[in-house]
Amino acid sequence: MQKRTKNSTQKKAAPKKRRAKKAKVALDRKKLMLLCAAVCASCVLLLAVTAFLSRGNAGAKAERKPSIEKVAGAENSSSVKTEKETKKEKKPKKEKQREEKKSEKAAAKKDGEQKTPTVTPTPPKQESPKKEEPSPVKPVPAPAPQPAPAPKKEGELGFGFVSAKNGAVLCVVFDDGGQNVSQLKKCVALPFPVTVAVLPRLAHSAESAAIVRKSGNEVILHQPMQAVNLNVNPGAGAIKPDMTANEVQATLSQNIAEISPIAGMNNHEGSLITENEVLVSFILQTAQEKGIYFLDSRTSSATKIPSVAMEMGMGWYQRDIFLDNKKTRENYLAELKKGLDIANKKGHVIMIGHVWSADSLPAFLEEAYPELALKGYRFATVSKSGGMYR
């Protein structure tokens, strides 16, 4: 009888121990959940603070506040969990035991997730930047209007040309026309009359002569002739040393017809031919018959043009200055001043340039023209220069 009573007492005491253990486990879980909620809240606060400090104030003048709503949400979630647990405690024991078993299995699977909860903090709300009132700007006084420069008077211009004497006439000739039309147009666009010598039998020979005439300037034939240096090719339609009188006349007639009407002709190269009295006489005789003048380019100091022309009783012109032996502004100015000295001594000067200097020589002459006109110089073509020799 005593054994039975002991066993019965032991059986009755067992449920109490189990209940105590279960209550203890429930309390431990409560503590664990509260601890997790607290950890989550502290993580959210830490992330929010670090985000606030890292973003700083880089260019935007707006203050950024960390969101406290997440923390409150975390606390609310923890409070909701505790309320659910209290409701679970009120449920019947069997249901509670079943739920505990399910929760134990779920807890075993999600143990790692509960230990390291991942919280995605919401970005802190940005306040609209405060509008700063513009600082008052002092008005900058407008610059006083500058008076227009007075027109330059004599003595104030930059070239330093001497005044004209003896009614000095300047005559500018551009050789080597017929090669380039665009360059030629720059030469005939000058504000004073010029003479252009056009080479024959080139692609633009006839066209160039027509352009010069249309511009109101003077056209002459730039007749090719052999130079002393036999390696120099004077070009198509040239006068050669072994030509007869008829060959010279035929060649000149063909060249003149190509670019006619013309006022005269001058020699291209020709240092060998102009030293030959016989050939010079054939050339001047043809010019006389055609009613055109001859301009000696003086490519040789031993030229026979003057002596043969005087014997024939024929007038002629001769070149005084080459403007562009060097294509520099300094050379143009130096040669022009030499030409002015010649014009002031004998009343006229013939200065030869070339169409291939059109990138600089016409611009220089146009710049010098106002001062030259102010100093009293006149400009004319060769036929109207008054510079014929007899």
PDB file of C-alpha atoms in Angstrom, residues 321 331 333-343 349 351:
ATOM      1  CA  ILE A 321      60.711  98.798-110.197  1.00  0.00           C
ATOM      2  CA  ASN A 331      60.089  94.571 -99.289  1.00  0.00           C
ATOM      3  CA  LEU A 333      57.222  99.121 -98.773  1.00  0.00           C
ATOM      4  CA  ALA A 334      60.930  99.549 -99.567  1.00  0.00           C
ATOM      5  CA  GLU A 335      60.386  99.100-103.333  1.00  0.00           C
ATOM      6  CA  LEU A 336      57.344 101.380-103.347  1.00  0.00           C
ATOM      7  CA  LYS A 337      59.345 104.165-101.701  1.00  0.00           C
ATOM      8  CA  LYS A 338      62.056 103.733-104.363  1.00  0.00           C
ATOM      9  CA  GLY A 339      59.326 104.069-106.974  1.00  0.00           C
ATOM     10  CA  LEU A 340      58.063 107.286-105.360  1.00  0.00           C
ATOM     11  CA  ASP A 341      61.544 108.784-105.563  1.00  0.00           C
ATOM     12  CA  ILE A 342      61.719 107.946-109.296  1.00  0.00           C
ATOM     13  CA  ALA A 343      58.252 109.393-109.917  1.00  0.00           C
ATOM     14  CA  VAL A 349      57.195 105.397-112.519  1.00  0.00           C
ATOM     15  CA  MET A 351      56.246  99.269-111.098  1.00  0.00           C
TER      16      MET A 351
END
